[in-house]
mmCIF file of C-alpha atoms in Angstrom:
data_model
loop_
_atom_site.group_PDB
_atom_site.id
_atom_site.type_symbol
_atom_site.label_atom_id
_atom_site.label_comp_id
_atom_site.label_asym_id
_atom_site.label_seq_id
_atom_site.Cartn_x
_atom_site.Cartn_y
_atom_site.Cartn_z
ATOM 1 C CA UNK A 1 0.000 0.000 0.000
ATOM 2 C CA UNK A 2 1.707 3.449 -0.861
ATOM 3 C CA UNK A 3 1.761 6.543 1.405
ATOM 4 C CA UNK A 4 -0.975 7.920 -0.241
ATOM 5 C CA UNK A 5 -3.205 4.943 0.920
ATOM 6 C CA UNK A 6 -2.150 4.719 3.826
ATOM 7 C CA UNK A 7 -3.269 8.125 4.762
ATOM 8 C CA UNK A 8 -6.711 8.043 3.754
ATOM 9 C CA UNK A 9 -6.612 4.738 5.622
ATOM 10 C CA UNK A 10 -5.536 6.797 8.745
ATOM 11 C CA UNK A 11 -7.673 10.014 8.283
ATOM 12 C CA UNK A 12 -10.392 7.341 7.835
ATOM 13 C CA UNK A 13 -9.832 5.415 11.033
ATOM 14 C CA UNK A 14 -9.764 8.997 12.659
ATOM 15 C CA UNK A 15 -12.532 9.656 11.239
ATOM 16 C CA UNK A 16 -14.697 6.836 12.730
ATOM 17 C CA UNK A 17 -13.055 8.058 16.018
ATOM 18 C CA UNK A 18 -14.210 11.522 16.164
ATOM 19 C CA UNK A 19 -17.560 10.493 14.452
ATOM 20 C CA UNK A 20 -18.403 7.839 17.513
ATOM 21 C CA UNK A 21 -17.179 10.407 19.832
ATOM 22 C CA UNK A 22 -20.127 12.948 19.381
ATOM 23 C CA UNK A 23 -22.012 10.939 21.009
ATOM 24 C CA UNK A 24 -19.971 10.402 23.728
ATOM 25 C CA UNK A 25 -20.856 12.626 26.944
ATOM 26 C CA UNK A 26 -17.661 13.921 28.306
ATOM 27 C CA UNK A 27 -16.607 15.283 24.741
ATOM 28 C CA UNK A 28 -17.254 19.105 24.018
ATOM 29 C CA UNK A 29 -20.024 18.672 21.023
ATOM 30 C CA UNK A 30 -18.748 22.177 19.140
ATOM 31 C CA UNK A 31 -15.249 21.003 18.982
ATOM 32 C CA UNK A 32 -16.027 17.543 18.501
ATOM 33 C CA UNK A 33 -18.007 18.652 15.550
ATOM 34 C CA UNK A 34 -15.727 20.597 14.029
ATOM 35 C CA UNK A 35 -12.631 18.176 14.774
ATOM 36 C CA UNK A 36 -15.313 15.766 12.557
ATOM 37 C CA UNK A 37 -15.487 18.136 9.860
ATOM 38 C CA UNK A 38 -11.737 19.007 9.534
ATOM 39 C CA UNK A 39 -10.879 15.340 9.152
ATOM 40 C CA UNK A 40 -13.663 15.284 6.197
ATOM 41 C CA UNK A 41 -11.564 18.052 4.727
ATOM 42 C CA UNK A 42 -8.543 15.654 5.377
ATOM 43 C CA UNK A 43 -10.224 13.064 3.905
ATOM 44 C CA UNK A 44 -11.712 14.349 0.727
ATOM 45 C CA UNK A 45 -7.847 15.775 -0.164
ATOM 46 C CA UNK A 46 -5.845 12.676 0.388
ATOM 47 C CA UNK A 47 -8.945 10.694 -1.104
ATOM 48 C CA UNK A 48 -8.601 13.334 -4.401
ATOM 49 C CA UNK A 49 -4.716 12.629 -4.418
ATOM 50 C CA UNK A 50 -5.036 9.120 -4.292
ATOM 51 C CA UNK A 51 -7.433 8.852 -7.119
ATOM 52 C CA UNK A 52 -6.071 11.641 -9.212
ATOM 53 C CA UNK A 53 -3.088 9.597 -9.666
ATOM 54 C CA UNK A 54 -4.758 6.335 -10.137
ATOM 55 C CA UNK A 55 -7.469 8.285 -12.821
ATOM 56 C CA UNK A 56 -5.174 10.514 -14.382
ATOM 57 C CA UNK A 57 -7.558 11.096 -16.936
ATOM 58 C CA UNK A 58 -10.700 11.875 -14.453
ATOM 59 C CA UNK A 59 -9.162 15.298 -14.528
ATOM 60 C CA UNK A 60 -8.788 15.774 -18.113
ATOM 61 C CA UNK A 61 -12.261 14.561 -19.048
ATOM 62 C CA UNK A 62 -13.220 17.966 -18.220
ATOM 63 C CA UNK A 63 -9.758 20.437 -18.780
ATOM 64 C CA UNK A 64 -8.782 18.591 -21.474
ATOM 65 C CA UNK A 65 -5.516 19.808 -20.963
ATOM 66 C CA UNK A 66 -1.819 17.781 -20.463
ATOM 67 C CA UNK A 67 -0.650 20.025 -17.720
ATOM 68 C CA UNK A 68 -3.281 17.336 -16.077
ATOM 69 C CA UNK A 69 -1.347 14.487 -16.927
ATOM 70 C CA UNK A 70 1.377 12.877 -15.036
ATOM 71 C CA UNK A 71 4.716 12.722 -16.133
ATOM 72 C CA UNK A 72 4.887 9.010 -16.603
ATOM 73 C CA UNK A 73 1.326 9.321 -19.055
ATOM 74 C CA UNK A 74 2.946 11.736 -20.681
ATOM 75 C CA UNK A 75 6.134 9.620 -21.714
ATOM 76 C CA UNK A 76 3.828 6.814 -22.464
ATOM 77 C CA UNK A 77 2.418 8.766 -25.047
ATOM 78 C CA UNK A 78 5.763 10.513 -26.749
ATOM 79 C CA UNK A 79 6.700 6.848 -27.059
ATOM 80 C CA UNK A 80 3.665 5.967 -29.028
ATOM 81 C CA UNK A 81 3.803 9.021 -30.898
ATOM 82 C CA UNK A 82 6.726 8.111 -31.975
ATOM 83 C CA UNK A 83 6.241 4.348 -33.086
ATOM 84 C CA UNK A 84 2.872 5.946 -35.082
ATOM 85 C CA UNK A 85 4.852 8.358 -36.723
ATOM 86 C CA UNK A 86 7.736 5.744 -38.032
ATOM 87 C CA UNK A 87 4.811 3.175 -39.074
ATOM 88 C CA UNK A 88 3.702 6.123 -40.837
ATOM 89 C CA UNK A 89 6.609 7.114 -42.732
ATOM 90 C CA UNK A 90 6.939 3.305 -43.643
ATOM 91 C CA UNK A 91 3.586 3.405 -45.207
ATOM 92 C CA UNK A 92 4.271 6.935 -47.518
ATOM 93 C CA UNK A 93 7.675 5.134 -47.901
ATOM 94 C CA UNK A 94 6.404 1.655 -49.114
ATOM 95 C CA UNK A 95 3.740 3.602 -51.390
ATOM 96 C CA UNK A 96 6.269 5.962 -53.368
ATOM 97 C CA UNK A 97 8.732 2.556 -53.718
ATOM 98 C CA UNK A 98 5.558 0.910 -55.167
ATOM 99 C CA UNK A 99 5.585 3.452 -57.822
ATOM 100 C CA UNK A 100 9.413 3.469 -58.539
ATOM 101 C CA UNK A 101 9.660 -0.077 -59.081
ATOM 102 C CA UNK A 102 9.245 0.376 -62.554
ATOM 103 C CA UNK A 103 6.793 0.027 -65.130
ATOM 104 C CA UNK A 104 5.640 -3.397 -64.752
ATOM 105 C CA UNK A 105 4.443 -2.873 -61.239
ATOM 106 C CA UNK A 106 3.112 0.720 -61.664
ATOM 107 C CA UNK A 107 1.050 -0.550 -64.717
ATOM 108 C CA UNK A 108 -0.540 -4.063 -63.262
ATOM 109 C CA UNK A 109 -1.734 -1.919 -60.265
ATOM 110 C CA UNK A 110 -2.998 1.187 -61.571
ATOM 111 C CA UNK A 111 -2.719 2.316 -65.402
ATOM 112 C CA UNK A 112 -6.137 0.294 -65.605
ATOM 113 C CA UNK A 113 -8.709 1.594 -67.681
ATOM 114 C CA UNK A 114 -12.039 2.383 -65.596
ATOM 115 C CA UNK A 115 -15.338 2.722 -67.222
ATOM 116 C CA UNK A 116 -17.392 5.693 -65.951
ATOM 117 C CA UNK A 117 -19.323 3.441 -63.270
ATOM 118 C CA UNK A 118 -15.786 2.081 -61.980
ATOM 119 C CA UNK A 119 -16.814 -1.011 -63.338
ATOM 120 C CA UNK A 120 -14.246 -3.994 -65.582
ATOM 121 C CA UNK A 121 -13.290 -7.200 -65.766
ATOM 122 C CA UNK A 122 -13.060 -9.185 -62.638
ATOM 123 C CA UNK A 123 -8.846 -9.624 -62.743
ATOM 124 C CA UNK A 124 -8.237 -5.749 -63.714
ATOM 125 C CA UNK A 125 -10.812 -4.987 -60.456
ATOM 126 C CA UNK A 126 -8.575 -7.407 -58.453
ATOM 127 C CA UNK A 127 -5.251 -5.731 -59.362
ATOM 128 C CA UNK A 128 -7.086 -2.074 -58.772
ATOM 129 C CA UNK A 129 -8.340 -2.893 -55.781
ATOM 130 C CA UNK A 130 -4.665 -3.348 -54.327
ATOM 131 C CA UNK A 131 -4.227 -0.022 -54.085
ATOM 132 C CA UNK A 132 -5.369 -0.169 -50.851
ATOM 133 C CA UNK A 133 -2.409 -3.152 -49.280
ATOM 134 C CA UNK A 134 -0.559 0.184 -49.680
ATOM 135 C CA UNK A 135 -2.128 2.417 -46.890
ATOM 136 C CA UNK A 136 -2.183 0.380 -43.251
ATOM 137 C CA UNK A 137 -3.045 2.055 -40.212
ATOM 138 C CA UNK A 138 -0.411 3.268 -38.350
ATOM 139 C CA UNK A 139 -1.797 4.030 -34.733
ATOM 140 C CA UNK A 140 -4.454 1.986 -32.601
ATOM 141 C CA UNK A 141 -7.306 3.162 -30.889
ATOM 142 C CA UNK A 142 -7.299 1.199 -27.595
ATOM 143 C CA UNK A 143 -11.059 2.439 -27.052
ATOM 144 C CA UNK A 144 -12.673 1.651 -30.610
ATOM 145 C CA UNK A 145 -15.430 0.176 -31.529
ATOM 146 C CA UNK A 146 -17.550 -0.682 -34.263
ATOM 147 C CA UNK A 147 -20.611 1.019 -33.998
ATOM 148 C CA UNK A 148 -24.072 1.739 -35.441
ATOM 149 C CA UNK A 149 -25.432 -1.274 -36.651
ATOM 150 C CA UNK A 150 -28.889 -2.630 -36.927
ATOM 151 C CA UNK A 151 -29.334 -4.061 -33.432
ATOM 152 C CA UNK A 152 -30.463 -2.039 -30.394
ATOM 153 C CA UNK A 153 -27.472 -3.017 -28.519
ATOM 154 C CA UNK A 154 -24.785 -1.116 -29.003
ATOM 155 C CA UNK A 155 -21.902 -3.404 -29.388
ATOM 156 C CA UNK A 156 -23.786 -5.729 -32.114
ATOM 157 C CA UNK A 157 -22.897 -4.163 -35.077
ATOM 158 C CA UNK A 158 -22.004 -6.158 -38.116
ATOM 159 C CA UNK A 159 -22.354 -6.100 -41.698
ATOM 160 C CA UNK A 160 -21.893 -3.042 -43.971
ATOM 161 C CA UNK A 161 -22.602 0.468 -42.581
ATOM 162 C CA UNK A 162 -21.391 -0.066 -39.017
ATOM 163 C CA UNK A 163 -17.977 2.639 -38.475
ATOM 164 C CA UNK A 164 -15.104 2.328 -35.962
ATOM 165 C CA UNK A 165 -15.114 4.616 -33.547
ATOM 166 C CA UNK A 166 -12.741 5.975 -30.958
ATOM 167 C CA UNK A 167 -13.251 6.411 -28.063
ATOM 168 C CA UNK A 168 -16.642 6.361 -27.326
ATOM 169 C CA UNK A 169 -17.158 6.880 -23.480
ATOM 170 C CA UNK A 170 -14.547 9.147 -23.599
ATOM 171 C CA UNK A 171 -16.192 11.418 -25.820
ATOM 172 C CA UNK A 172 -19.215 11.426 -24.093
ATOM 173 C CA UNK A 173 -17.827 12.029 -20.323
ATOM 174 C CA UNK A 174 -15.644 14.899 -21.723
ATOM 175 C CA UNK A 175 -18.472 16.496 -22.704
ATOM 176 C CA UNK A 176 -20.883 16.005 -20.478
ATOM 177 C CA UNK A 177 -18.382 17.047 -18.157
ATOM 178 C CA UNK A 178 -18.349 20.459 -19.422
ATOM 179 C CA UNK A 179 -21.978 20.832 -19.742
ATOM 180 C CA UNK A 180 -21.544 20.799 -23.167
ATOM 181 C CA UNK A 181 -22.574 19.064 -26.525
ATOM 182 C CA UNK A 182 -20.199 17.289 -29.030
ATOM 183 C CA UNK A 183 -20.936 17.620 -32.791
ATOM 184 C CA UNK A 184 -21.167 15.108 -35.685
ATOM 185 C CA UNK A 185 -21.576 15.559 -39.518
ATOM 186 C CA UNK A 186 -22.931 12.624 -41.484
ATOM 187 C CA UNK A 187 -22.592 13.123 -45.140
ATOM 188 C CA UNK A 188 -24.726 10.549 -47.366
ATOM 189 C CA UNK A 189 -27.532 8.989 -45.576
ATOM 190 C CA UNK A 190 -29.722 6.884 -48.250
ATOM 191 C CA UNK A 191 -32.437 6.873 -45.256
ATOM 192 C CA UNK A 192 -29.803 4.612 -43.468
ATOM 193 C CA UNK A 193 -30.070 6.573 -39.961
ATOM 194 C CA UNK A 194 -28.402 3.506 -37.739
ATOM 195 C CA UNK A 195 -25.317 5.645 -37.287
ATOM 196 C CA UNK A 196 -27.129 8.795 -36.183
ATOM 197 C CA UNK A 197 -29.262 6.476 -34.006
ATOM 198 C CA UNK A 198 -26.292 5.019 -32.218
ATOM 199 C CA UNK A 199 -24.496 8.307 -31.776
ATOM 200 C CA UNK A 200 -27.394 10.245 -30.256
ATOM 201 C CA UNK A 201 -28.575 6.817 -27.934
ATOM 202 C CA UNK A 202 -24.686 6.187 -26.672
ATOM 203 C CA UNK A 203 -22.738 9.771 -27.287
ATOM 204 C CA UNK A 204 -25.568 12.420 -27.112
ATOM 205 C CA UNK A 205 -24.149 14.484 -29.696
ATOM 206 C CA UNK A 206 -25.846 17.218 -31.667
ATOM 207 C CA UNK A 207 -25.657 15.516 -35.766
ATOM 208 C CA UNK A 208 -26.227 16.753 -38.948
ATOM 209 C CA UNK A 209 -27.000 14.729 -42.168
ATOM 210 C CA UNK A 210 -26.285 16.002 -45.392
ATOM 211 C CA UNK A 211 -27.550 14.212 -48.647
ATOM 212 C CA UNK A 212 -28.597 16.529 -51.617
ATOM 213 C CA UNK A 213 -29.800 12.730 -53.505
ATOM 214 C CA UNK A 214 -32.280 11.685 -51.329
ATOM 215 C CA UNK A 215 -35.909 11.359 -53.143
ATOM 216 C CA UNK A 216 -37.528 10.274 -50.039
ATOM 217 C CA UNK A 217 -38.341 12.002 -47.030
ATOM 218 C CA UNK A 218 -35.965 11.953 -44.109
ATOM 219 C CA UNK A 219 -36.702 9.388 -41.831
ATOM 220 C CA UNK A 220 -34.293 10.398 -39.263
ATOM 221 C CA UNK A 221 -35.189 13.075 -37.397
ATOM 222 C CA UNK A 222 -35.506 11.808 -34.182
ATOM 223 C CA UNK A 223 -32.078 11.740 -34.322
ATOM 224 C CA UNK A 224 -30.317 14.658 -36.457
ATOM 225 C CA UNK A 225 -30.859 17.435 -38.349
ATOM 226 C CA UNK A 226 -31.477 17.058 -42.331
ATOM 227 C CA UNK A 227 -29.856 19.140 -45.057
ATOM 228 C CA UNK A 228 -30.407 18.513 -48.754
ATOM 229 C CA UNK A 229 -26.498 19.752 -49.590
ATOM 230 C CA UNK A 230 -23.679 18.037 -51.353
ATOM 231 C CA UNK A 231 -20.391 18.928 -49.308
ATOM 232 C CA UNK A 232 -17.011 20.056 -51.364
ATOM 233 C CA UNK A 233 -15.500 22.872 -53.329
ATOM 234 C CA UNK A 234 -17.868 25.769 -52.883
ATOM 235 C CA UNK A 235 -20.246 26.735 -55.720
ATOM 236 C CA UNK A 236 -19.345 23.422 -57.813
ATOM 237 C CA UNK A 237 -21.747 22.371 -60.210
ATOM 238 C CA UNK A 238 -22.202 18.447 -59.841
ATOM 239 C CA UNK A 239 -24.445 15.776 -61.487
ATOM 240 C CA UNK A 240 -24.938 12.468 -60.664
ATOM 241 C CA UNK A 241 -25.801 10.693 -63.785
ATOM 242 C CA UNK A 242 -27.283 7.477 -62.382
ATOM 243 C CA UNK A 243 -29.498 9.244 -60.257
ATOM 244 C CA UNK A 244 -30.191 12.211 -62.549
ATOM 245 C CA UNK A 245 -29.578 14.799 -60.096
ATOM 246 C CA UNK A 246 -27.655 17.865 -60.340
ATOM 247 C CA UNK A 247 -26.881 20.153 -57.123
ATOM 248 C CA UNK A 248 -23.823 22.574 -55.910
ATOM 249 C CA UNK A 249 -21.560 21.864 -53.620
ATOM 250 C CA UNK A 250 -20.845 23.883 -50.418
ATOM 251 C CA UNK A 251 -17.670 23.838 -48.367
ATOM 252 C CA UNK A 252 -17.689 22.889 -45.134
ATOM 253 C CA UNK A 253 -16.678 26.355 -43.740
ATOM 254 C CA UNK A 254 -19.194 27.928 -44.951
ATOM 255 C CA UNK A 255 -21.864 25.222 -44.074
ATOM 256 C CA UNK A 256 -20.553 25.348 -40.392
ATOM 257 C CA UNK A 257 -21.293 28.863 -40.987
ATOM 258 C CA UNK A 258 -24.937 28.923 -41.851
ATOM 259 C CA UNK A 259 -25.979 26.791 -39.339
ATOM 260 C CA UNK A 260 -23.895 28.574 -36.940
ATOM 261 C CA UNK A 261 -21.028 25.937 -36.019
ATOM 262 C CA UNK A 262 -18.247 28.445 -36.873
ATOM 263 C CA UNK A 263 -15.296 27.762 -34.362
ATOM 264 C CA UNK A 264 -16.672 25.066 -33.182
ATOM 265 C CA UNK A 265 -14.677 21.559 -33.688
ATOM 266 C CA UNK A 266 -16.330 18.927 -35.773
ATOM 267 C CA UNK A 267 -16.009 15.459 -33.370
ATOM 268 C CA UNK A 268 -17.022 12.913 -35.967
ATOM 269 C CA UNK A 269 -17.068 13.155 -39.501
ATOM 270 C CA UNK A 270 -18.560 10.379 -40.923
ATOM 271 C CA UNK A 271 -18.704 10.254 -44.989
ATOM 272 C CA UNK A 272 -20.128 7.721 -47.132
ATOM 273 C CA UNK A 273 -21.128 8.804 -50.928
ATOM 274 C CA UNK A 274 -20.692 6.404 -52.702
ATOM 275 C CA UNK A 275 -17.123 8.121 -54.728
ATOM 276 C CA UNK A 276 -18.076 11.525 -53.581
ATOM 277 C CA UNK A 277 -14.955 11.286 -51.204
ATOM 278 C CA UNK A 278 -12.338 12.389 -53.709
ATOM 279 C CA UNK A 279 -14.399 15.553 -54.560
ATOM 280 C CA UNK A 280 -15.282 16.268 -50.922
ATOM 281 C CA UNK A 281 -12.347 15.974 -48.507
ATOM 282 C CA UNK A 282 -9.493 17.646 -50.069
ATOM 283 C CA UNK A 283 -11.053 21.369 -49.354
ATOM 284 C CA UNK A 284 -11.894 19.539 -45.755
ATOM 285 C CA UNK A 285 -7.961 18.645 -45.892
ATOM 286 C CA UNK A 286 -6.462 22.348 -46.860
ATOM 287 C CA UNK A 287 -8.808 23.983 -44.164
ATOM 288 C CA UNK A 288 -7.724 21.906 -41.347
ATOM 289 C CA UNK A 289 -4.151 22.308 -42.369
ATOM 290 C CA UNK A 290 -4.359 25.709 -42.607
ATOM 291 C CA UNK A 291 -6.074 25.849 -39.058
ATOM 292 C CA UNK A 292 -9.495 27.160 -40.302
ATOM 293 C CA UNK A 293 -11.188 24.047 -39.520
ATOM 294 C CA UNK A 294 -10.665 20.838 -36.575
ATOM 295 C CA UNK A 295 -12.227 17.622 -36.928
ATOM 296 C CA UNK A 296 -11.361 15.035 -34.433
ATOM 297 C CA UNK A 297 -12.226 11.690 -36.588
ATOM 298 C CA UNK A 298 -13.285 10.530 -40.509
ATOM 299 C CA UNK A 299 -14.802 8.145 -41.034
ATOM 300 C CA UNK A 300 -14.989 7.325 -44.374
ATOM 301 C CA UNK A 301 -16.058 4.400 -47.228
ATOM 302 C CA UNK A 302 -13.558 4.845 -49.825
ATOM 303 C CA UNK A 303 -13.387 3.533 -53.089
ATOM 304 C CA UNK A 304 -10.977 2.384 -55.551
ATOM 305 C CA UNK A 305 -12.372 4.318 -58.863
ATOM 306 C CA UNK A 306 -9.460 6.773 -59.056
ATOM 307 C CA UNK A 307 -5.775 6.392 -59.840
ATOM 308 C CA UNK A 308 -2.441 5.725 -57.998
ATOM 309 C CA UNK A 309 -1.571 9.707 -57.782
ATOM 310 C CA UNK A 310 -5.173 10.500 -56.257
ATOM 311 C CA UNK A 311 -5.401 7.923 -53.837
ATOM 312 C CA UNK A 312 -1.950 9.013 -52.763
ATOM 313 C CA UNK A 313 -2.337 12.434 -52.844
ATOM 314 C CA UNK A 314 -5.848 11.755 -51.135
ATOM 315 C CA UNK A 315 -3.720 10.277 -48.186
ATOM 316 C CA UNK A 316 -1.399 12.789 -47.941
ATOM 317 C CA UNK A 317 -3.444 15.512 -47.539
ATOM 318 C CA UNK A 318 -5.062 13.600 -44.935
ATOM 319 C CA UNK A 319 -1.797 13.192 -43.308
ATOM 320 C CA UNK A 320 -0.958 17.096 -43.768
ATOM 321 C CA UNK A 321 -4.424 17.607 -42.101
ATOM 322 C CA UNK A 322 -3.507 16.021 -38.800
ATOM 323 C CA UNK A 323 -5.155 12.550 -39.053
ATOM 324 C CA UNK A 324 -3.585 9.087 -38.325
ATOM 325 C CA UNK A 325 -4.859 6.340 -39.956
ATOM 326 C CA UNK A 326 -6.758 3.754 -36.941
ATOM 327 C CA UNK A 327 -8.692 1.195 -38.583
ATOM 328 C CA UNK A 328 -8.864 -0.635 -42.009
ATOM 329 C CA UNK A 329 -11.658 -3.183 -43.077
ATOM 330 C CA UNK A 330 -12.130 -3.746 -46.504
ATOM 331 C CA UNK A 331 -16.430 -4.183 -47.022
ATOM 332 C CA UNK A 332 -17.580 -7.151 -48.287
ATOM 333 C CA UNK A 333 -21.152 -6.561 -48.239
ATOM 334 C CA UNK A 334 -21.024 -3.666 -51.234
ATOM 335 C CA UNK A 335 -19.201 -2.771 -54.005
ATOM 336 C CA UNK A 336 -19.566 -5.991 -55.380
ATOM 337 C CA UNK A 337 -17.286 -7.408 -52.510
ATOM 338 C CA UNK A 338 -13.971 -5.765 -54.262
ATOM 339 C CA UNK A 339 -14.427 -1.550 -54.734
ATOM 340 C CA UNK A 340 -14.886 -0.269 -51.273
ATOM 341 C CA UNK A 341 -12.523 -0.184 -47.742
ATOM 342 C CA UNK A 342 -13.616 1.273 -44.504
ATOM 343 C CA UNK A 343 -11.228 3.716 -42.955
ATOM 344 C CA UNK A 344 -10.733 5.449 -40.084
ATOM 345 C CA UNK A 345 -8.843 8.342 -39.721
ATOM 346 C CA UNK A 346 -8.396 9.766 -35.889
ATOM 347 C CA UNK A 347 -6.349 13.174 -35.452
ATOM 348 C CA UNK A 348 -3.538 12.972 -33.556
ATOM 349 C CA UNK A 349 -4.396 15.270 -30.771
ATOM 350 C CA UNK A 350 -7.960 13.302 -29.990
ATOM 351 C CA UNK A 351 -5.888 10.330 -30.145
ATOM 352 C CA UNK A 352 -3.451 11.558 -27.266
ATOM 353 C CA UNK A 353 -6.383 12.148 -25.302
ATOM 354 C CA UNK A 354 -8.411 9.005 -25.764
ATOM 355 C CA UNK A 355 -5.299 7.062 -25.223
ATOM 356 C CA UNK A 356 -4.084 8.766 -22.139
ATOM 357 C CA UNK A 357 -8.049 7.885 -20.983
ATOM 358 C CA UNK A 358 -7.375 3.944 -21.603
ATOM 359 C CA UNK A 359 -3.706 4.373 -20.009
ATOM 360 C CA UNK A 360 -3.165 6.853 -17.582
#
């Protein structure tokens, strides 16, 4: 037992004493009370100590600052900073040697003609869909799960549609904490709410769903807020040819700033359009690096229609935005079991934090 335990151990045994005392007739009942209350004092402190530096992260649920840390959490994390960032210069390494090989190998993985619906033959799909052996995670979230799927309990969730989430608990206690309310976009909905569902039943966080192809009326509004926007450059002029609908895009600055989000920090981004991603995140990418915008985690369906430079370049800026890649898991369910990977992308600050609330 350390020194810190053994006090509240002692103040507690005193305690008792001067509790049992009151009613005891020779003592003095002021003095005896406030003897009682002092050692309450006593023991609330040492008690606070003790736990502080068994819950180092009890503190920083609400601060959310390292100065609340302990030295030793601290040097736990530089260390796994550090491992993350050489995975992830293996991976950008690995990638660009991919490419220099030569000819042969740059050709049978990407120089692969794509028809307009990302559709070809079964072995040219195989090679393209390679692309992604290229970009592993490089970090762990020691909190994730996969979450919103079809069941009402909240760790059944399998299939396609379900996203890997950090953190969970952590995100909701930090809030609630503060008194405050986290924020989630969801961009693409299809009427499939089960994400927003899980978020507001397990997190509590305001969401927003964005969707400028849905025919149907939104069926989610128990749960978030509907806008009929596409997300990306602003004032872009898209069309969707399969579903015969045209719309503009907005950027997500100035989204955030009609509905009034402006300096506030996007928690979860979740994204899943169906090849929309290539269009949508780079502006996402350049704002964050340049500081105008935070999002704490992607989460994003992305699939393998484009070439070897865009998928790289898509990664990159992701990298230049802050984000470590957490979680892979290539979907099965859609995309005609090949096209389509499940990423998660976690920034590294949120990561600290959640970490340091599994560890510390």
């Amino acid at each position: 037992m350390g020194s810190d335990d053994s006090l509240v151990v002692d103040s507690s045994k005193s305690l008792r004493s001067a509790l049992q005392s009151i009613t005891h007739p020779q003592q003095k009942p002021l003095l005896t009370v406030l003897s009682a209350i002092l050692l309450l004092s006593l023991l609330h402190l040492f008690a606070d100590v003790t736990w502080t530096k068994r819950l180092g992260h009890s503190v920083y649920f609400i601060s959310g600052e390292e100065s609340d840390l302990s030295n030793e959490c601290k040097r736990k994390l530089d260390a796994l900073d550090r491992v993350n960032d050489e995975r992830r210069a293996a991976r950008f390494r690995t990638a660009k040697q991919a490419k220099d090989a030569g000819k042969n190998v740059y050709d049978m993985f990407w120089k692969i003609p794509v028809s307009d619906n990302g559709s070809s033959d079964r072995e040219e799909r195989n090679r393209r869909n390679m692309i992604f052996d290229l970009f592993e995670p490089e970090a762990v979230c020691l909190t994730e799960e996969r979450f919103g799927g079809s069941s009402d309990e909240r760790y059944v969730a399998y299939g396609d549609g379900p996203k890997f989430v950090c953190g969970v608990d952590f995100l909701r206690e930090s809030y609630k904490a503060r008194d405050q309310n986290c924020l989630v976009y969801s961009v693409g909905s299809n009427n499939n709410i089960l994400f927003e569902k899980a978020v507001k039943n397990y997190i509590g966080c305001e969401i927003h769903t964005f969707d400028p192809t849905l025919r149907n009326p939104f069926v989610g509004y128990d749960y978030a807020d509907f806008h009929p926007w596409g997300l990306g450059k602003q004032g872009e002029k898209v069309k969707v040819k399969k579903l015969n609908v045209e719309f503009t895009t907005q950027s997500v600055e100035n989204v955030m700033k009609q509905l009034e989000h402006t300096g506030r920090k996007i928690d979860i981004f979740k994204i899943d359009c169906e090849g929309c991603e290539y269009e949508a995140m780079p502006p996402v990418f350049e704002a964050m690096a340049k500081g105008n915008l935070q999002i704490d985690q992607l989460l994003i369906e992305m699939h393998a229609y484009v070439s070897y430079d865009e998928m790289t370049e898509f990664f990159a800026a992701a990298d230049k935005a802050g984000f470590r890649i957490t979680h892979k898991e290539r979907n099965g369910w859609g995309c005609n079991g090949w096209g389509c990977v499940e990423y998660a992308f976690v920034s590294r600050s949120f990561l600290r934090r959640a970490t340091a609330s599994a560890i510390c």
